[in-house]
Amino acid sequence: MIFIKSKEEIELMRQSNLLVSRTHAMLAAEIVEGVSTLKLDKLAEQFIRDNGGIPGFLNYNGFPNTLCVSINDVVVHGIPKGNQLKSGDIVSIDCGAVVNGYHGDSCFTFEVGEVSPEVKALLVCTKESLYKGIEQAVAGNRIGDIGYAVQKHAELHGYSVVRELVGHGIGRNLHESPEVPNYGKKGKGVKLSENMTIAIEPMINMGRKEIYQEADHWTIKTRDGKPSAHFEHTIAITKGEADILSDFSLIEEVLNSKK
Ligand code: MG
Ligand code: MG
């Protein structure tokens, strides 16, 4: 069942998503060579709690942390550890927060130190593919229109789209119907209607699309060991342009001031 939100609920979701984006912006200043991913996790948990939120992922289906921290060939669901970030790494930080009973969910992939031009291009294309998907997220279109747009853009650049993990409806629950795949056919799938809230989250691999899960039952990696990138926004569907509830501009401001 798909939960259509009221205007008031969408404003509450904007608050939880803005807290997620502010957490990302805080972390943007901390992501440097040598920092441990566990430190980033602790900073994020404290920041969310200090700002009236509850970490959305902590204990979700038993997940042990606030952040999913996925480095290089880790696609998603990496568990923060004492491991140190190195120059040349990319690190996707997936973060969720609950404020007033509503979930926010957003992911941003960061560069650590000097990243190769090939890997930078993967990040650019993955973020672009997210916005290509969002362009199609309009009332009256279908879920397949979103996936088609994401897939087309990624494959045009020679990358591949992970099939096993998808975006989702979101609201009082972190994961609601419908599923939002990053691949698909135009005009197919659930029809989008006004005030549906969904998370669109392309996971794009530099090499082949195949993935596997590590023995920890969480960490998902690319089979070929090549890097993977992940960007995610939570949006509300309208009759026109989607209302993007999370906000990368807060993150990008910090990144630009680091340069
Ligand atoms: Mg997420
Ligand atoms: Mg999500």
Coordinates of N, CA, C and O in Angstrom, one line a residue, residues 46-204:
Q46 N 25.8 12.0 17.2 CA 25.7 13.1 18.1 C 24.9 14.3 17.5 O 24.1 14.9 18.2
F47 N 25.3 14.6 16.3 CA 24.7 15.8 15.6 C 23.2 15.6 15.4 O 22.4 16.5 15.7
I48 N 22.8 14.4 15.0 CA 21.3 14.2 14.8 C 20.6 14.3 16.2 O 19.6 15.0 16.3
R49 N 21.2 13.7 17.2 CA 20.5 13.7 18.5 C 20.5 15.2 19.1 O 19.5 15.6 19.7
D50 N 21.6 15.9 18.9 CA 21.7 17.3 19.4 C 20.7 18.2 18.7 O 20.3 19.2 19.2
N51 N 20.2 17.8 17.5 CA 19.3 18.6 16.8 C 17.9 18.0 16.8 O 17.1 18.3 15.9
G52 N 17.6 17.2 17.8 CA 16.2 16.8 18.0 C 15.8 15.6 17.2 O 14.6 15.3 17.1
G53 N 16.7 14.9 16.6 CA 16.4 13.7 15.7 C 16.8 12.4 16.4 O 17.5 12.4 17.4
I54 N 16.4 11.3 15.7 CA 16.9 10.0 16.1 C 17.5 9.4 14.9 O 16.9 9.5 13.8
P55 N 18.7 8.8 15.0 CA 19.3 8.1 13.8 C 18.3 7.1 13.2 O 17.7 6.3 13.9
G56 N 18.0 7.2 11.9 CA 17.0 6.4 11.2 C 17.5 5.0 10.9 O 16.6 4.1 10.8
F57 N 18.8 4.8 10.8 CA 19.3 3.5 10.4 C 19.7 2.6 11.6 O 19.7 1.4 11.5
L58 N 20.1 3.3 12.7 CA 20.6 2.6 13.9 C 19.5 1.6 14.4 O 18.4 2.0 14.7
N59 N 19.9 0.3 14.4 CA 19.1 -0.8 14.8 C 18.0 -1.2 13.8 O 17.1 -2.0 14.1
Y60 N 18.0 -0.5 12.6 CA 17.0 -0.9 11.6 C 17.3 -2.2 11.1 O 18.4 -2.4 10.5
N61 N 16.5 -3.2 11.3 CA 16.8 -4.6 10.9 C 18.1 -5.1 11.5 O 18.8 -5.9 11.0
G62 N 18.5 -4.4 12.6 CA 19.7 -4.8 13.3 C 21.0 -4.1 12.8 O 22.1 -4.4 13.3
F63 N 20.8 -3.1 12.0 CA 22.0 -2.4 11.5 C 22.7 -1.7 12.7 O 22.0 -1.0 13.5
P64 N 24.0 -1.8 12.9 CA 24.6 -1.4 14.1 C 25.0 0.1 14.2 O 25.5 0.5 15.3
N65 N 24.8 0.9 13.2 CA 25.3 2.2 13.3 C 24.3 3.3 12.7 O 23.3 2.9 12.2
T66 N 24.8 4.5 12.8 CA 24.0 5.7 12.3 C 24.1 5.8 10.8 O 23.2 6.1 10.1
L67 N 25.3 5.6 10.3 CA 25.7 5.8 8.9 C 26.0 4.5 8.2 O 26.5 3.6 8.8
C68 N 25.6 4.4 6.9 CA 26.2 3.4 6.1 C 27.4 4.1 5.4 O 27.2 5.1 4.7
V69 N 28.6 3.6 5.6 CA 29.8 4.2 5.0 C 30.4 3.2 4.0 O 30.9 2.2 4.4
S70 N 30.3 3.6 2.8 CA 30.7 2.6 1.7 C 31.9 3.1 0.9 O 31.7 4.1 0.2
I71 N 33.0 2.5 1.0 CA 34.3 3.0 0.4 C 34.5 2.2 -0.9 O 34.5 1.0 -0.9
N72 N 34.8 3.0 -1.9 CA 35.3 2.5 -3.2 C 34.4 1.3 -3.8 O 33.4 1.6 -4.3
D73 N 34.9 0.1 -3.7 CA 34.1 -1.0 -4.3 C 32.9 -1.5 -3.4 O 32.2 -2.4 -3.8
V74 N 32.8 -0.9 -2.2 CA 31.6 -1.1 -1.4 C 30.4 -0.3 -2.1 O 30.6 0.9 -2.2
V75 N 29.4 -1.0 -2.4 CA 28.2 -0.3 -3.1 C 27.4 0.4 -2.1 O 27.1 1.6 -2.2
V76 N 26.9 -0.3 -1.1 CA 26.1 0.2 0.0 C 26.2 -0.6 1.3 O 26.8 -1.7 1.2
H77 N 25.7 -0.1 2.4 CA 25.5 -0.8 3.6 C 26.9 -1.1 4.3 O 26.9 -2.1 5.1
G78 N 27.9 -0.3 4.0 CA 29.2 -0.5 4.7 C 29.1 -0.1 6.1 O 28.4 0.9 6.5
I79 N 29.6 -0.9 7.0 CA 29.5 -0.7 8.5 C 30.7 0.2 8.9 O 31.9 -0.2 8.6
P80 N 30.5 1.3 9.6 CA 31.6 2.1 10.0 C 32.6 1.3 10.9 O 32.1 0.5 11.7
K81 N 33.9 1.5 10.7 CA 34.9 0.8 11.5 C 36.0 1.8 11.8 O 35.9 2.9 11.6
G82 N 37.0 1.2 12.4 CA 38.2 2.0 12.7 C 39.0 2.3 11.5 O 40.1 2.9 11.6
N83 N 38.6 1.8 10.3 CA 39.4 2.0 9.1 C 39.6 3.5 8.7 O 38.7 4.3 8.9
Q84 N 40.7 3.8 8.2 CA 41.1 5.2 7.9 C 40.9 5.4 6.4 O 41.3 4.6 5.6
L85 N 40.3 6.6 6.1 CA 40.2 7.0 4.7 C 41.5 7.4 4.1 O 42.3 8.0 4.8
K86 N 41.7 7.0 2.9 CA 43.0 7.3 2.2 C 42.7 8.3 1.0 O 41.6 8.3 0.5
S87 N 43.7 9.1 0.7 CA 43.6 9.9 -0.5 C 43.3 9.1 -1.7 O 44.0 8.0 -1.9
G88 N 42.4 9.5 -2.5 CA 42.0 8.7 -3.7 C 40.8 7.9 -3.5 O 40.2 7.4 -4.5
D89 N 40.4 7.7 -2.2 CA 39.1 6.9 -2.0 C 37.9 7.8 -2.3 O 37.9 9.0 -2.3
I90 N 36.8 7.1 -2.6 CA 35.5 7.7 -2.6 C 34.7 7.0 -1.5 O 34.9 5.8 -1.3
V91 N 33.9 7.8 -0.8 CA 33.1 7.2 0.3 C 31.7 7.7 0.2 O 31.4 8.9 0.3
S92 N 30.8 6.8 0.1 CA 29.4 7.2 0.1 C 28.9 7.1 1.5 O 29.1 6.1 2.3
I93 N 28.2 8.2 1.9 CA 27.7 8.3 3.3 C 26.2 8.3 3.2 O 25.6 9.3 2.7
D94 N 25.5 7.2 3.5 CA 24.1 7.2 3.5 C 23.6 7.4 4.9 O 24.1 6.8 5.9
C95 N 22.7 8.4 5.1 CA 22.3 8.8 6.4 C 20.8 8.9 6.5 O 20.1 9.4 5.5
G96 N 20.2 8.5 7.6 CA 18.8 8.7 7.9 C 18.6 9.3 9.2 O 19.4 9.1 10.1
A97 N 17.5 10.1 9.3 CA 17.1 10.6 10.6 C 15.6 10.7 10.7 O 14.9 10.9 9.7
V98 N 15.1 10.5 11.9 CA 13.7 10.6 12.2 C 13.5 11.8 13.1 O 14.1 12.0 14.1
V99 N 12.6 12.7 12.6 CA 12.1 13.9 13.4 C 10.6 13.9 13.4 O 10.0 13.7 12.3
N100 N 10.0 14.0 14.5 CA 8.5 14.1 14.6 C 7.9 12.8 14.0 O 6.8 12.9 13.4
G101 N 8.6 11.7 14.0 CA 8.0 10.5 13.5 C 8.1 10.2 12.0 O 7.7 9.2 11.5
Y102 N 8.8 11.1 11.3 CA 9.0 11.0 9.9 C 10.4 10.8 9.5 O 11.3 11.5 10.1
H103 N 10.7 9.9 8.5 CA 12.0 9.6 8.1 C 12.6 10.6 7.1 O 11.9 10.9 6.1
G104 N 13.9 10.9 7.2 CA 14.6 11.5 6.1 C 15.7 10.5 5.7 O 16.1 9.7 6.5
D105 N 16.0 10.5 4.4 CA 17.0 9.5 3.9 C 17.7 10.1 2.7 O 17.0 10.5 1.7
S106 N 19.0 10.2 2.8 CA 19.7 10.8 1.6 C 21.2 10.3 1.7 O 21.7 9.9 2.7
C107 N 21.8 10.2 0.5 CA 23.1 9.7 0.4 C 23.9 10.6 -0.5 O 23.4 11.1 -1.5
F108 N 25.2 10.8 -0.2 CA 26.1 11.6 -1.0 C 27.5 10.9 -1.0 O 27.9 10.4 0.0
T109 N 28.1 10.8 -2.2 CA 29.4 10.2 -2.3 C 30.5 11.3 -2.3 O 30.4 12.2 -3.2
F110 N 31.4 11.2 -1.4 CA 32.5 12.2 -1.2 C 33.8 11.7 -1.8 O 34.1 10.5 -1.8
E111 N 34.6 12.7 -2.1 CA 36.0 12.4 -2.5 C 36.9 12.6 -1.3 O 36.7 13.5 -0.6
V112 N 37.9 11.7 -1.2 CA 38.9 11.9 -0.2 C 40.2 12.3 -0.8 O 40.7 11.5 -1.7
G113 N 40.8 13.4 -0.5 CA 42.1 13.9 -1.1 C 42.0 13.9 -2.6 O 41.0 14.4 -3.2
E114 N 43.0 13.4 -3.3 CA 43.1 13.5 -4.7 C 42.5 12.2 -5.4 O 43.0 11.1 -5.2
V115 N 41.4 12.4 -6.1 CA 40.7 11.3 -6.7 C 41.0 11.3 -8.2 O 41.0 12.4 -8.8
S116 N 41.1 10.1 -8.8 CA 41.5 10.1 -10.2 C 40.3 10.6 -11.1 O 39.2 10.6 -10.7
P117 N 40.7 11.2 -12.3 CA 39.7 11.7 -13.1 C 38.6 10.7 -13.5 O 37.4 11.0 -13.6
E118 N 39.0 9.4 -13.7 CA 38.0 8.4 -14.0 C 37.0 8.2 -12.9 O 35.8 8.0 -13.2
V119 N 37.4 8.3 -11.7 CA 36.5 8.1 -10.6 C 35.6 9.3 -10.4 O 34.4 9.2 -10.1
K120 N 36.3 10.5 -10.6 CA 35.5 11.7 -10.5 C 34.3 11.7 -11.5 O 33.2 12.1 -11.2
A121 N 34.6 11.2 -12.7 CA 33.6 11.1 -13.7 C 32.4 10.2 -13.3 O 31.3 10.5 -13.6
L122 N 32.8 9.2 -12.6 CA 31.7 8.3 -12.1 C 30.8 9.0 -11.1 O 29.6 8.9 -11.2
L123 N 31.4 9.8 -10.3 CA 30.6 10.6 -9.3 C 29.7 11.6 -10.0 O 28.5 11.7 -9.7
V124 N 30.3 12.3 -11.0 CA 29.5 13.3 -11.7 C 28.3 12.6 -12.4 O 27.1 13.1 -12.3
C125 N 28.5 11.5 -13.1 CA 27.5 10.8 -13.8 C 26.4 10.3 -12.9 O 25.2 10.3 -13.2
T126 N 26.8 9.7 -11.7 CA 25.9 9.1 -10.8 C 24.9 10.2 -10.3 O 23.7 10.1 -10.2
K127 N 25.5 11.4 -9.9 CA 24.7 12.5 -9.4 C 23.8 13.0 -10.5 O 22.6 13.2 -10.3
E128 N 24.3 13.1 -11.7 CA 23.5 13.5 -12.9 C 22.3 12.6 -13.1 O 21.2 13.0 -13.3
S129 N 22.6 11.3 -12.9 CA 21.6 10.3 -13.2 C 20.4 10.4 -12.2 O 19.3 10.1 -12.5
L130 N 20.8 10.8 -10.9 CA 19.8 11.0 -9.9 C 18.8 12.1 -10.4 O 17.6 12.0 -10.3
Y131 N 19.4 13.2 -10.9 CA 18.6 14.3 -11.3 C 17.8 14.0 -12.5 O 16.7 14.5 -12.7
K132 N 18.4 13.2 -13.4 CA 17.6 12.7 -14.6 C 16.3 11.9 -14.1 O 15.3 12.1 -14.7
G133 N 16.5 11.1 -13.1 CA 15.4 10.4 -12.5 C 14.4 11.3 -11.9 O 13.2 11.2 -12.1
I134 N 14.9 12.3 -11.2 CA 14.0 13.2 -10.5 C 13.1 14.0 -11.5 O 12.0 14.3 -11.3
E135 N 13.8 14.4 -12.6 CA 13.0 15.1 -13.7 C 11.8 14.3 -14.2 O 10.8 14.9 -14.6
Q136 N 11.9 13.0 -14.1 CA 10.7 12.1 -14.5 C 9.7 11.9 -13.4 O 8.7 11.3 -13.7
A137 N 10.1 12.3 -12.2 CA 9.2 12.0 -11.0 C 8.1 13.1 -10.9 O 8.2 14.0 -10.1
V138 N 7.2 13.0 -11.8 CA 6.1 13.9 -11.9 C 4.8 13.2 -11.9 O 4.7 12.1 -12.4
A139 N 3.8 13.8 -11.2 CA 2.5 13.1 -11.1 C 2.0 12.8 -12.5 O 2.1 13.6 -13.4
G140 N 1.5 11.5 -12.7 CA 1.0 11.1 -14.0 C 2.0 10.2 -14.7 O 1.6 9.3 -15.5
N141 N 3.3 10.4 -14.4 CA 4.3 9.5 -15.0 C 4.3 8.2 -14.2 O 3.6 8.1 -13.2
R142 N 5.2 7.3 -14.6 CA 5.2 6.0 -13.9 C 6.6 5.7 -13.3 O 7.6 6.3 -13.8
I143 N 6.7 4.8 -12.4 CA 8.0 4.4 -11.7 C 9.0 4.1 -12.8 O 10.2 4.4 -12.7
G144 N 8.6 3.4 -13.8 CA 9.5 3.0 -14.9 C 10.1 4.1 -15.6 O 11.3 4.0 -16.2
D145 N 9.5 5.3 -15.7 CA 10.0 6.5 -16.3 C 11.3 7.0 -15.6 O 12.2 7.4 -16.2
I146 N 11.2 6.8 -14.2 CA 12.4 7.2 -13.4 C 13.5 6.3 -13.7 O 14.7 6.8 -14.0
G147 N 13.3 5.0 -13.5 CA 14.4 4.0 -13.7 C 15.0 4.1 -15.1 O 16.2 4.0 -15.3
Y148 N 14.1 4.3 -16.1 CA 14.6 4.4 -17.5 C 15.6 5.5 -17.7 O 16.6 5.4 -18.3
A149 N 15.2 6.7 -17.1 CA 16.0 7.9 -17.2 C 17.4 7.7 -16.5 O 18.4 8.1 -17.0
V150 N 17.4 7.1 -15.3 CA 18.6 6.8 -14.6 C 19.5 5.9 -15.4 O 20.7 6.1 -15.6
Q151 N 18.9 4.8 -15.8 CA 19.7 3.7 -16.5 C 20.3 4.3 -17.8 O 21.4 4.0 -18.1
K152 N 19.5 5.0 -18.6 CA 19.9 5.5 -19.8 C 21.1 6.4 -19.7 O 22.1 6.3 -20.4
H153 N 21.1 7.3 -18.7 CA 22.2 8.2 -18.5 C 23.4 7.5 -18.0 O 24.5 7.7 -18.5
A154 N 23.3 6.5 -17.1 CA 24.5 5.8 -16.6 C 25.1 4.9 -17.7 O 26.3 4.9 -17.9
E155 N 24.3 4.2 -18.5 CA 24.8 3.3 -19.5 C 25.4 4.1 -20.7 O 26.3 3.6 -21.3
L156 N 24.8 5.3 -20.9 CA 25.4 6.1 -22.0 C 26.9 6.4 -21.7 O 27.7 6.6 -22.6
H157 N 27.2 6.5 -20.4 CA 28.6 6.8 -20.0 C 29.4 5.5 -19.8 O 30.6 5.5 -19.3
G158 N 28.9 4.3 -20.2 CA 29.6 3.1 -20.1 C 29.6 2.5 -18.7 O 30.3 1.5 -18.4
Y159 N 28.7 3.0 -17.8 CA 28.6 2.4 -16.4 C 27.5 1.4 -16.4 O 26.7 1.3 -17.3
S160 N 27.3 0.8 -15.2 CA 26.2 -0.2 -15.1 C 25.4 0.1 -13.8 O 25.9 0.7 -12.9
V161 N 24.2 -0.3 -13.8 CA 23.2 -0.1 -12.8 C 23.0 -1.3 -11.9 O 22.7 -2.4 -12.5
V162 N 23.2 -1.2 -10.6 CA 22.9 -2.3 -9.7 C 21.4 -2.6 -9.7 O 20.6 -1.7 -9.7
R163 N 21.1 -3.9 -9.8 CA 19.7 -4.3 -9.9 C 19.0 -4.7 -8.6 O 17.8 -4.5 -8.4
E164 N 19.8 -5.2 -7.7 CA 19.3 -5.9 -6.5 C 18.8 -4.9 -5.5 O 18.0 -5.2 -4.6
L165 N 19.3 -3.6 -5.5 CA 19.0 -2.6 -4.5 C 18.3 -1.5 -5.2 O 18.7 -1.1 -6.3
V166 N 17.2 -0.9 -4.6 CA 16.4 0.0 -5.3 C 16.0 1.2 -4.3 O 16.1 1.0 -3.1
G167 N 15.5 2.2 -4.9 CA 14.8 3.3 -4.0 C 13.5 2.8 -3.5 O 13.1 1.7 -3.8
H168 N 12.8 3.7 -2.9 CA 11.6 3.3 -2.1 C 10.7 4.4 -1.7 O 11.2 5.6 -1.6
G169 N 9.5 4.1 -1.4 CA 8.6 5.1 -0.7 C 9.2 5.3 0.7 O 9.9 4.5 1.2
I170 N 8.8 6.4 1.3 CA 9.4 6.8 2.6 C 8.4 7.7 3.3 O 7.6 8.4 2.6
G171 N 8.3 7.6 4.6 CA 7.4 8.4 5.4 C 7.5 8.1 6.9 O 8.6 8.3 7.5
R172 N 6.5 7.6 7.4 CA 6.5 7.1 8.8 C 7.5 5.9 8.9 O 8.0 5.6 10.0
N173 N 7.6 5.2 7.8 CA 8.5 4.1 7.7 C 9.7 4.4 6.8 O 9.5 5.2 5.8
L174 N 10.9 3.9 7.1 CA 12.0 4.1 6.2 C 11.8 3.6 4.8 O 12.1 4.2 3.9
H175 N 11.2 2.4 4.8 CA 11.0 1.8 3.5 C 9.5 1.5 3.3 O 8.9 0.7 4.1
E176 N 8.8 2.2 2.4 CA 7.4 2.0 2.1 C 7.3 1.6 0.6 O 8.3 1.8 -0.1
S177 N 6.1 1.3 0.2 CA 5.9 1.1 -1.2 C 5.8 2.4 -1.9 O 5.4 3.4 -1.2
P178 N 6.1 2.5 -3.2 CA 6.5 1.5 -4.0 C 8.1 1.4 -4.0 O 8.8 2.2 -3.6
E179 N 8.6 0.3 -4.6 CA 10.0 0.2 -4.9 C 10.3 1.1 -6.1 O 9.4 1.3 -7.0
V180 N 11.5 1.7 -6.1 CA 11.9 2.6 -7.1 C 13.2 2.2 -7.8 O 14.3 2.6 -7.4
P181 N 13.1 1.3 -8.7 CA 14.4 0.7 -9.3 C 15.1 1.8 -10.1 O 14.5 2.8 -10.6
N182 N 16.4 1.6 -10.3 CA 17.2 2.5 -11.1 C 17.3 2.1 -12.5 O 18.3 2.4 -13.2
Y183 N 16.4 1.2 -12.9 CA 16.4 0.7 -14.3 C 14.9 0.5 -14.6 O 14.1 0.4 -13.7
G184 N 14.6 0.4 -15.9 CA 13.2 0.1 -16.1 C 12.8 0.6 -17.5 O 13.6 1.0 -18.3
K185 N 11.5 0.4 -17.8 CA 10.9 0.8 -19.1 C 10.0 1.9 -18.9 O 9.2 2.0 -18.0
K186 N 10.1 2.8 -19.9 CA 9.2 4.0 -19.9 C 7.7 3.5 -19.9 O 7.4 2.6 -20.6
G187 N 6.9 4.2 -19.1 CA 5.5 4.0 -19.1 C 5.1 2.8 -18.3 O 3.9 2.4 -18.4
K188 N 6.0 2.1 -17.7 CA 5.7 0.9 -16.9 C 5.7 1.1 -15.4 O 6.4 2.0 -14.9
G189 N 5.0 0.3 -14.7 CA 5.0 0.4 -13.2 C 4.0 1.3 -12.6 O 3.1 1.8 -13.3
V190 N 4.1 1.4 -11.3 CA 3.1 2.2 -10.5 C 3.0 3.7 -11.1 O 4.1 4.3 -11.4
K191 N 1.8 4.2 -11.1 CA 1.6 5.6 -11.5 C 1.9 6.5 -10.4 O 1.5 6.2 -9.2
L192 N 2.7 7.6 -10.7 CA 3.0 8.5 -9.6 C 1.9 9.5 -9.4 O 1.3 10.0 -10.4
S193 N 1.6 9.8 -8.1 CA 0.6 10.8 -7.9 C 1.1 11.8 -6.9 O 2.0 11.6 -6.2
E194 N 0.4 12.9 -6.9 CA 0.7 14.1 -6.1 C 0.8 13.7 -4.7 O 0.0 13.0 -4.2
N195 N 1.9 14.2 -4.0 CA 2.1 14.0 -2.5 C 2.5 12.5 -2.2 O 2.4 12.2 -1.0
M196 N 2.9 11.8 -3.1 CA 3.7 10.6 -2.8 C 5.1 11.0 -2.5 O 5.6 12.0 -3.1
T197 N 5.7 10.4 -1.5 CA 7.1 10.7 -1.2 C 8.0 9.5 -1.4 O 7.7 8.4 -0.9
I198 N 9.0 9.7 -2.2 CA 9.9 8.5 -2.5 C 11.4 9.0 -2.4 O 11.7 10.1 -2.5
A199 N 12.2 8.0 -2.2 CA 13.7 8.1 -2.2 C 14.2 7.5 -3.5 O 13.9 6.4 -3.8
I200 N 14.9 8.4 -4.3 CA 15.5 7.9 -5.5 C 17.0 7.8 -5.3 O 17.6 8.8 -4.8
E201 N 17.6 6.7 -5.5 CA 19.0 6.5 -5.1 C 19.8 5.6 -6.0 O 20.0 4.4 -5.8
P202 N 20.2 6.2 -7.2 CA 21.0 5.4 -8.1 C 22.3 4.9 -7.4 O 23.0 5.6 -6.8
M203 N 22.6 3.6 -7.6 CA 23.9 3.0 -7.3 C 24.5 2.5 -8.6 O 24.0 1.7 -9.3
I204 N 25.6 3.2 -9.0 CA 26.1 3.1 -10.3 C 27.6 2.5 -10.2 O 28.4 3.1 -9.5

